[in-house]
Amino acid sequence: MPMRRFAIAILTGACFALVHAQDFAAKADAFVDAYVQQNKFIGSVLVAKDGKPIFRKSYGLAGREWDIPNAPDTKFRLGSITKQFTATCIMQLVEAGKLKLDDPISKYYTESPPTWSKVTIHHLLSHTSGIPSYTDVPGFFQKESMIDRTPAEIIKLTQDKPLEFEPGEKFKYDNSGYIILGYVIEKVSGQKYDDYLRQHVFEPLGMHDTGYDMARDIIPHRASGYNFSGVKWINAPYLAMSLPYAAGSLYSTVDDLLKWDQALYAHKPLTTESLDRMFTPNKSNYGYGWFIGKQFEHKLEEHNGGINGFSTVISRYPDDKVTIIVLANMNTVAVGPIAKGLGGMVFGAKVDPPQAAGGPNK
């Protein structure tokens, strides 16, 4: 092909890609805005292909009392997306030879009851330990959730309760398991959980807008969390942030989570072997901090999070290098359908808009 024709072809292709991206962004914006207009979503959304954002926009208010809008650099509490970072820390310690996945938890938590004798690090990572979740304690969110506790004190909330099943027998989502993993990280590394994460994960990856969210800390651009009552917006109930700990206490932005996503492709936080193990499905298709499955006939790696006033999801289609991040500063089930709908748009699937709901948009 003559050079001039070759250059024209390249330019034409680039223009087509730009027009396609602009068309996608317009459709994605209209799709997400439909949730916003129905008071089902406020927050930030990012869709990336090959590490480049093709849609990135924020909606609603980060602080309603001062009318401060959400922005791409707004920091949101992540809830259980935290678990993939905890799993990464554990795998780093495995790589360093400081622990093994089949180690019994009693090796590190010496107050383990006899019923935990068969519980291993692997069982905790994969939610197959049978240890009851402390968040299932009756009245937890009405009373216990407002009291700060140390990791050991959180573990004690359920350590005397019987196992719900034999370790390895079943899958049951268990926040207590990831609290214990945070305790193990501190015990083995000699560092506080948040210090270890900052030194070994966030700083090396350039994730400067990610960290452990404590109410006493001054965190620039931190969003406030809300609920929509069906009639008006209200502040989310208080939560002592020492309690979610290694199961749910981190905050981040859509841009930092894209850095995290890209670091996983580059094998920066872990070796290929460790990442393969983390993304290997166990019972109920749960790896270590990730659900593994298929959507739109494409491989999907995903995790969501929910914590007082915040709902989140990160979805990765690794074979296609597509990433979708939805962070809301309200309690809402819409983050899942939004992420799925945006994924459907990327892959050309039919996407239905949200069903209308009553109530004024305030």
Short mmCIF file of C-alpha atoms in Angstrom, two decimals:
data_model
loop_
_atom_site.label_atom_id
_atom_site.label_comp_id
_atom_site.label_asym_id
_atom_site.label_seq_id
_atom_site.Cartn_x
_atom_site.Cartn_y
_atom_site.Cartn_z
CA MET A 1 0.00 0.00 0.00
CA PRO A 2 1.43 3.41 -0.93
CA MET A 3 2.50 5.48 2.06
CA ARG A 4 -0.15 8.17 1.44
CA ARG A 5 -2.96 5.60 1.31
CA PHE A 6 -1.53 3.89 4.39
CA ALA A 7 -1.55 7.18 6.32
CA ILE A 8 -5.12 7.88 5.23
CA ALA A 9 -6.19 4.42 6.39
CA ILE A 10 -4.59 4.96 9.80
CA LEU A 11 -6.24 8.36 10.14
CA THR A 12 -9.61 6.98 9.06
CA GLY A 13 -9.35 4.17 11.60
CA ALA A 14 -8.43 6.61 14.36
CA CYS A 15 -11.35 8.87 13.48
CA PHE A 16 -13.72 5.87 13.48
CA ALA A 17 -12.46 4.82 16.92
CA LEU A 18 -12.91 8.36 18.23
CA VAL A 19 -16.47 8.60 16.87
CA HIS A 20 -17.28 5.15 18.30
CA ALA A 21 -15.90 6.18 21.73
CA GLN A 22 -17.91 9.40 21.66
CA ASP A 23 -21.05 7.49 20.70
CA PHE A 24 -20.45 4.98 23.49
CA ALA A 25 -19.88 7.75 26.04
CA ALA A 26 -23.13 9.49 25.08
CA LYS A 27 -25.13 6.26 25.38
CA ALA A 28 -23.41 5.32 28.66
CA ASP A 29 -24.13 8.76 30.11
CA ALA A 30 -27.82 8.53 29.21
CA PHE A 31 -27.99 5.03 30.71
CA VAL A 32 -26.39 6.02 34.03
CA ASP A 33 -28.30 9.31 34.20
CA ALA A 34 -31.58 7.39 34.10
CA TYR A 35 -30.59 5.83 37.46
CA VAL A 36 -29.59 9.25 38.78
CA GLN A 37 -32.95 10.78 37.86
CA GLN A 38 -34.71 8.00 39.77
CA ASN A 39 -32.57 8.59 42.90
CA LYS A 40 -30.98 5.16 42.47
CA PHE A 41 -27.42 6.36 41.92
CA ILE A 42 -24.95 9.12 42.77
CA GLY A 43 -21.21 8.65 42.43
CA SER A 44 -18.48 8.06 39.85
CA VAL A 45 -18.30 5.67 36.90
CA LEU A 46 -15.38 4.65 34.70
CA VAL A 47 -15.25 2.30 31.73
CA ALA A 48 -11.84 1.51 30.24
CA LYS A 49 -10.61 -0.48 27.25
CA ASP A 50 -6.95 -1.48 27.10
CA GLY A 51 -6.30 0.71 30.12
CA LYS A 52 -7.73 3.86 28.49
CA PRO A 53 -10.98 5.39 29.79
CA ILE A 54 -13.73 5.46 27.16
CA PHE A 55 -16.28 6.77 29.67
CA ARG A 56 -15.55 8.60 32.91
CA LYS A 57 -18.12 10.73 34.65
CA SER A 58 -19.44 11.65 38.11
CA TYR A 59 -23.01 12.31 39.21
CA GLY A 60 -24.76 13.90 42.17
CA LEU A 61 -23.23 15.35 45.28
CA ALA A 62 -20.28 14.22 47.40
CA GLY A 63 -21.43 16.56 50.17
CA ARG A 64 -25.09 17.51 50.14
CA GLU A 65 -24.91 20.06 52.95
CA TRP A 66 -22.48 22.24 50.98
CA ASP A 67 -23.60 21.20 47.48
CA ILE A 68 -20.18 19.74 46.63
CA PRO A 69 -20.42 17.64 43.45
CA ASN A 70 -18.89 14.23 42.97
CA ALA A 71 -15.83 14.21 40.70
CA PRO A 72 -13.44 11.58 39.34
CA ASP A 73 -11.04 12.32 42.22
CA THR A 74 -13.75 11.89 44.86
CA LYS A 75 -12.80 9.22 47.38
CA PHE A 76 -15.42 6.58 48.16
CA ARG A 77 -15.46 3.87 50.81
CA LEU A 78 -15.02 0.58 48.98
CA GLY A 79 -16.62 -1.91 51.34
CA SER A 80 -15.77 -5.48 50.36
CA ILE A 81 -13.63 -4.54 47.34
CA THR A 82 -11.11 -4.26 50.20
CA LYS A 83 -10.95 -8.06 50.29
CA GLN A 84 -8.93 -8.35 47.05
CA PHE A 85 -6.27 -6.10 48.56
CA THR A 86 -6.18 -8.21 51.72
CA ALA A 87 -5.84 -11.33 49.58
CA THR A 88 -2.98 -9.69 47.69
CA CYS A 89 -1.13 -8.99 50.94
CA ILE A 90 -1.52 -12.62 51.98
CA MET A 91 -0.19 -13.83 48.63
CA GLN A 92 2.79 -11.48 48.91
CA LEU A 93 3.61 -13.03 52.30
CA VAL A 94 3.26 -16.50 50.74
CA GLU A 95 5.73 -15.46 48.03
CA ALA A 96 8.11 -14.23 50.73
CA GLY A 97 7.96 -17.65 52.43
CA LYS A 98 6.43 -16.19 55.58
CA LEU A 99 3.28 -18.32 55.49
CA LYS A 100 1.57 -21.06 53.48
CA LEU A 101 -1.97 -21.30 52.17
CA ASP A 102 -2.47 -24.62 53.94
CA ASP A 103 -1.22 -23.32 57.30
CA PRO A 104 -3.80 -23.75 60.07
CA ILE A 105 -5.05 -20.44 61.37
CA SER A 106 -4.17 -21.56 64.91
CA LYS A 107 -0.50 -21.13 63.95
CA TYR A 108 -1.02 -17.35 63.90
CA TYR A 109 -4.06 -16.80 66.11
CA THR A 110 -3.13 -18.66 69.25
CA GLU A 111 -6.55 -18.18 70.88
CA SER A 112 -8.23 -20.23 68.16
CA PRO A 113 -10.81 -22.61 69.68
CA PRO A 114 -10.37 -26.36 69.09
CA THR A 115 -13.17 -26.26 66.49
CA TRP A 116 -10.91 -24.15 64.26
CA SER A 117 -8.13 -26.75 64.17
CA LYS A 118 -8.84 -27.64 60.52
CA VAL A 119 -9.34 -24.04 59.31
CA THR A 120 -6.54 -22.90 56.99
CA ILE A 121 -5.51 -19.64 55.35
CA HIS A 122 -7.02 -20.98 52.11
CA HIS A 123 -10.38 -21.53 53.79
CA LEU A 124 -10.45 -17.92 55.01
CA LEU A 125 -9.52 -16.52 51.58
CA SER A 126 -12.18 -18.59 49.82
CA HIS A 127 -15.02 -18.16 52.37
CA THR A 128 -15.09 -21.89 53.08
CA SER A 129 -14.00 -21.90 56.75
CA GLY A 130 -17.43 -22.29 58.37
CA ILE A 131 -16.59 -19.56 60.90
CA PRO A 132 -19.69 -17.40 61.51
CA SER A 133 -19.50 -13.82 60.23
CA TYR A 134 -19.44 -11.17 62.95
CA THR A 135 -21.74 -9.01 60.84
CA ASP A 136 -24.42 -11.70 61.31
CA VAL A 137 -24.41 -11.28 65.10
CA PRO A 138 -27.99 -10.31 66.11
CA GLY A 139 -28.27 -6.55 66.56
CA PHE A 140 -24.79 -5.91 65.16
CA PHE A 141 -25.71 -2.98 62.93
CA GLN A 142 -28.03 -1.46 65.54
CA LYS A 143 -25.46 -1.42 68.36
CA GLU A 144 -22.14 -3.21 67.91
CA SER A 145 -21.27 -1.41 64.68
CA MET A 146 -20.84 1.89 66.53
CA ILE A 147 -18.15 0.62 68.92
CA ASP A 148 -14.49 0.68 67.87
CA ARG A 149 -12.64 -2.59 68.40
CA THR A 150 -9.20 -4.06 67.78
CA PRO A 151 -8.90 -6.91 65.26
CA ALA A 152 -8.59 -9.42 68.12
CA GLU A 153 -11.72 -8.02 69.75
CA ILE A 154 -13.63 -8.35 66.46
CA ILE A 155 -12.53 -11.98 66.11
CA LYS A 156 -13.78 -12.70 69.64
CA LEU A 157 -17.32 -11.70 68.63
CA THR A 158 -17.78 -15.10 66.97
CA GLN A 159 -14.84 -17.30 67.99
CA ASP A 160 -16.88 -19.15 70.64
CA LYS A 161 -19.76 -19.88 68.29
CA PRO A 162 -19.93 -23.30 66.60
CA LEU A 163 -18.78 -23.66 63.01
CA GLU A 164 -21.59 -23.45 60.49
CA PHE A 165 -20.11 -26.36 58.51
CA GLU A 166 -16.94 -28.42 58.25
CA PRO A 167 -14.03 -26.35 56.82
CA GLY A 168 -13.87 -26.74 53.03
CA GLU A 169 -17.33 -28.28 52.79
CA LYS A 170 -19.31 -25.23 51.62
CA PHE A 171 -19.08 -21.58 50.59
CA LYS A 172 -20.59 -18.92 52.84
CA TYR A 173 -19.55 -15.30 52.53
CA ASP A 174 -17.74 -14.51 55.76
CA ASN A 175 -16.44 -11.14 56.88
CA SER A 176 -14.86 -12.68 59.98
CA GLY A 177 -12.52 -14.70 57.78
CA TYR A 178 -11.02 -11.57 56.26
CA ILE A 179 -10.73 -9.90 59.67
CA ILE A 180 -8.61 -12.88 60.73
CA LEU A 181 -6.53 -12.53 57.55
CA GLY A 182 -5.83 -8.90 58.46
CA TYR A 183 -4.72 -10.09 61.89
CA VAL A 184 -2.41 -12.63 60.21
CA ILE A 185 -0.90 -9.93 57.98
CA GLU A 186 -0.04 -7.85 61.04
CA LYS A 187 1.29 -10.84 62.97
CA VAL A 188 3.53 -12.09 60.16
CA SER A 189 4.74 -8.77 58.75
CA GLY A 190 5.16 -6.91 62.03
CA GLN A 191 3.29 -3.94 60.52
CA LYS A 192 -0.18 -2.52 60.96
CA TYR A 193 -2.55 -3.60 58.20
CA ASP A 194 -2.85 -0.12 56.71
CA ASP A 195 0.91 0.50 56.92
CA TYR A 196 1.65 -2.78 55.14
CA LEU A 197 -0.82 -1.97 52.36
CA ARG A 198 0.56 1.51 51.87
CA GLN A 199 4.19 0.35 51.72
CA HIS A 200 3.76 -2.84 49.69
CA VAL A 201 0.78 -2.13 47.44
CA PHE A 202 -0.45 1.46 47.19
CA GLU A 203 2.84 3.38 47.03
CA PRO A 204 4.57 0.98 44.58
CA LEU A 205 1.54 1.16 42.27
CA GLY A 206 1.17 4.95 42.49
CA MET A 207 -2.24 4.66 44.18
CA HIS A 208 -1.93 7.91 46.13
CA ASP A 209 -5.71 8.37 46.53
CA THR A 210 -6.30 5.03 48.24
CA GLY A 211 -6.04 4.16 51.91
CA TYR A 212 -7.70 3.10 55.15
CA ASP A 213 -10.73 5.25 55.93
CA MET A 214 -10.93 6.39 59.55
CA ALA A 215 -13.48 9.02 60.61
CA ARG A 216 -10.91 10.96 62.66
CA ASP A 217 -8.57 11.47 59.69
CA ILE A 218 -8.75 14.47 57.40
CA ILE A 219 -9.08 12.97 53.92
CA PRO A 220 -9.34 15.53 51.10
CA HIS A 221 -12.16 14.93 48.61
CA ARG A 222 -13.78 12.22 50.75
CA ALA A 223 -17.45 11.71 49.93
CA SER A 224 -20.14 11.54 52.58
CA GLY A 225 -22.44 8.52 52.51
CA TYR A 226 -26.20 8.77 52.09
CA ASN A 227 -29.45 6.86 51.90
CA PHE A 228 -32.50 7.87 49.89
CA SER A 229 -35.59 7.24 52.01
CA GLY A 230 -37.98 7.25 49.06
CA VAL A 231 -38.90 10.84 49.84
CA LYS A 232 -35.68 12.62 50.78
CA TRP A 233 -31.93 12.16 51.20
CA ILE A 234 -30.61 11.36 54.68
CA ASN A 235 -27.15 10.75 56.14
CA ALA A 236 -26.15 7.09 56.39
CA PRO A 237 -25.89 5.63 59.92
CA TYR A 238 -22.54 5.99 61.69
CA LEU A 239 -20.12 3.07 61.44
CA ALA A 240 -16.96 2.65 63.51
CA MET A 241 -14.43 2.12 60.71
CA SER A 242 -12.16 -0.08 62.82
CA LEU A 243 -14.81 -2.79 62.40
CA PRO A 244 -14.76 -3.45 58.63
CA TYR A 245 -10.93 -3.53 58.86
CA ALA A 246 -9.37 -5.96 56.36
CA ALA A 247 -12.84 -6.98 55.15
CA GLY A 248 -14.04 -3.53 54.11
CA SER A 249 -12.36 -0.36 55.41
CA LEU A 250 -10.50 1.00 52.37
CA TYR A 251 -11.35 4.05 50.26
CA SER A 252 -10.30 4.85 46.69
CA THR A 253 -11.19 6.64 43.45
CA VAL A 254 -12.16 5.34 40.02
CA ASP A 255 -8.77 6.43 38.65
CA ASP A 256 -6.80 4.65 41.37
CA LEU A 257 -8.82 1.47 40.86
CA LEU A 258 -7.96 1.62 37.17
CA LYS A 259 -4.28 1.79 38.17
CA TRP A 260 -4.91 -1.30 40.30
CA ASP A 261 -6.61 -3.08 37.42
CA GLN A 262 -3.71 -2.33 35.09
CA ALA A 263 -1.14 -3.40 37.67
CA LEU A 264 -2.79 -6.83 37.80
CA TYR A 265 -2.26 -7.22 34.03
CA ALA A 266 1.36 -6.17 34.47
CA HIS A 267 1.87 -8.65 37.35
CA LYS A 268 3.23 -5.84 39.51
CA PRO A 269 1.73 -6.69 42.91
CA LEU A 270 2.22 -10.46 42.57
CA THR A 271 3.90 -13.11 40.45
CA THR A 272 2.03 -14.80 37.62
CA GLU A 273 1.71 -17.94 39.75
CA SER A 274 0.17 -16.04 42.67
CA LEU A 275 -2.25 -14.15 40.43
CA ASP A 276 -3.32 -17.38 38.76
CA ARG A 277 -4.04 -18.81 42.21
CA MET A 278 -5.97 -15.71 43.26
CA PHE A 279 -8.15 -15.88 40.15
CA THR A 280 -8.75 -19.64 40.32
CA PRO A 281 -12.41 -20.27 41.23
CA ASN A 282 -13.13 -22.35 44.31
CA LYS A 283 -16.58 -23.19 45.65
CA SER A 284 -19.32 -20.87 44.32
CA ASN A 285 -16.77 -19.58 41.77
CA TYR A 286 -14.99 -17.45 44.38
CA GLY A 287 -11.23 -17.06 44.04
CA TYR A 288 -9.32 -15.02 46.60
CA GLY A 289 -11.14 -11.67 46.86
CA TRP A 290 -12.82 -12.08 43.45
CA PHE A 291 -15.86 -13.82 42.00
CA ILE A 292 -14.97 -15.56 38.74
CA GLY A 293 -17.56 -16.21 36.05
CA LYS A 294 -18.90 -15.30 32.62
CA GLN A 295 -21.11 -12.50 31.36
CA PHE A 296 -22.15 -11.85 27.76
CA GLU A 297 -20.09 -14.98 26.95
CA HIS A 298 -16.95 -13.19 28.16
CA LYS A 299 -14.83 -14.12 31.17
CA LEU A 300 -15.61 -11.88 34.15
CA GLU A 301 -13.68 -11.16 37.37
CA GLU A 302 -15.75 -9.07 39.73
CA HIS A 303 -16.40 -7.97 43.30
CA ASN A 304 -18.86 -5.59 44.84
CA GLY A 305 -18.96 -3.82 48.16
CA GLY A 306 -21.55 -2.38 50.48
CA ILE A 307 -20.96 -0.33 53.62
CA ASN A 308 -23.03 2.32 55.39
CA GLY A 309 -23.76 4.96 52.76
CA PHE A 310 -21.64 3.41 49.98
CA SER A 311 -22.11 0.76 47.27
CA THR A 312 -19.38 -0.28 44.85
CA VAL A 313 -18.37 -2.73 42.14
CA ILE A 314 -15.31 -3.43 40.01
CA SER A 315 -15.78 -5.65 36.95
CA ARG A 316 -12.92 -6.91 34.79
CA TYR A 317 -13.29 -8.72 31.47
CA PRO A 318 -9.65 -9.83 31.33
CA ASP A 319 -9.68 -11.47 27.89
CA ASP A 320 -11.01 -8.23 26.40
CA LYS A 321 -9.04 -5.79 28.61
CA VAL A 322 -12.31 -4.09 29.58
CA THR A 323 -12.74 -2.64 33.07
CA ILE A 324 -15.86 -1.14 34.64
CA ILE A 325 -15.77 0.65 38.00
CA VAL A 326 -18.91 2.02 39.70
CA LEU A 327 -18.59 3.81 43.05
CA ALA A 328 -21.69 5.22 44.77
CA ASN A 329 -21.92 7.32 47.93
CA MET A 330 -25.36 5.94 48.73
CA ASN A 331 -26.77 2.56 49.67
CA THR A 332 -28.11 1.22 46.39
CA VAL A 333 -28.43 -2.05 44.53
CA ALA A 334 -28.07 -0.14 41.25
CA VAL A 335 -24.26 -0.41 41.03
CA GLY A 336 -24.54 -4.02 39.84
CA PRO A 337 -27.06 -3.35 37.05
CA ILE A 338 -25.13 -0.24 36.02
CA ALA A 339 -21.87 -2.20 35.70
CA LYS A 340 -23.62 -5.04 33.87
CA GLY A 341 -25.44 -2.63 31.55
CA LEU A 342 -22.25 -0.81 30.65
CA GLY A 343 -20.59 -4.15 29.98
CA GLY A 344 -23.48 -5.06 27.72
CA MET A 345 -23.00 -1.83 25.79
CA VAL A 346 -19.33 -2.61 25.27
CA PHE A 347 -20.14 -6.06 23.87
CA GLY A 348 -23.18 -5.03 21.83
CA ALA A 349 -25.81 -6.75 24.00
CA LYS A 350 -29.33 -5.42 24.49
CA VAL A 351 -29.43 -3.22 27.58
CA ASP A 352 -32.68 -2.24 29.26
CA PRO A 353 -33.00 1.11 31.04
CA PRO A 354 -33.97 1.09 34.73
CA GLN A 355 -37.62 0.77 35.59
CA ALA A 356 -39.16 4.03 36.73
CA ALA A 357 -39.54 4.61 40.46
CA GLY A 358 -41.57 7.16 42.34
CA GLY A 359 -40.31 10.02 44.46
CA PRO A 360 -38.99 13.45 43.62
CA ASN A 361 -35.38 13.97 42.55
CA LYS A 362 -33.83 16.13 45.27
#
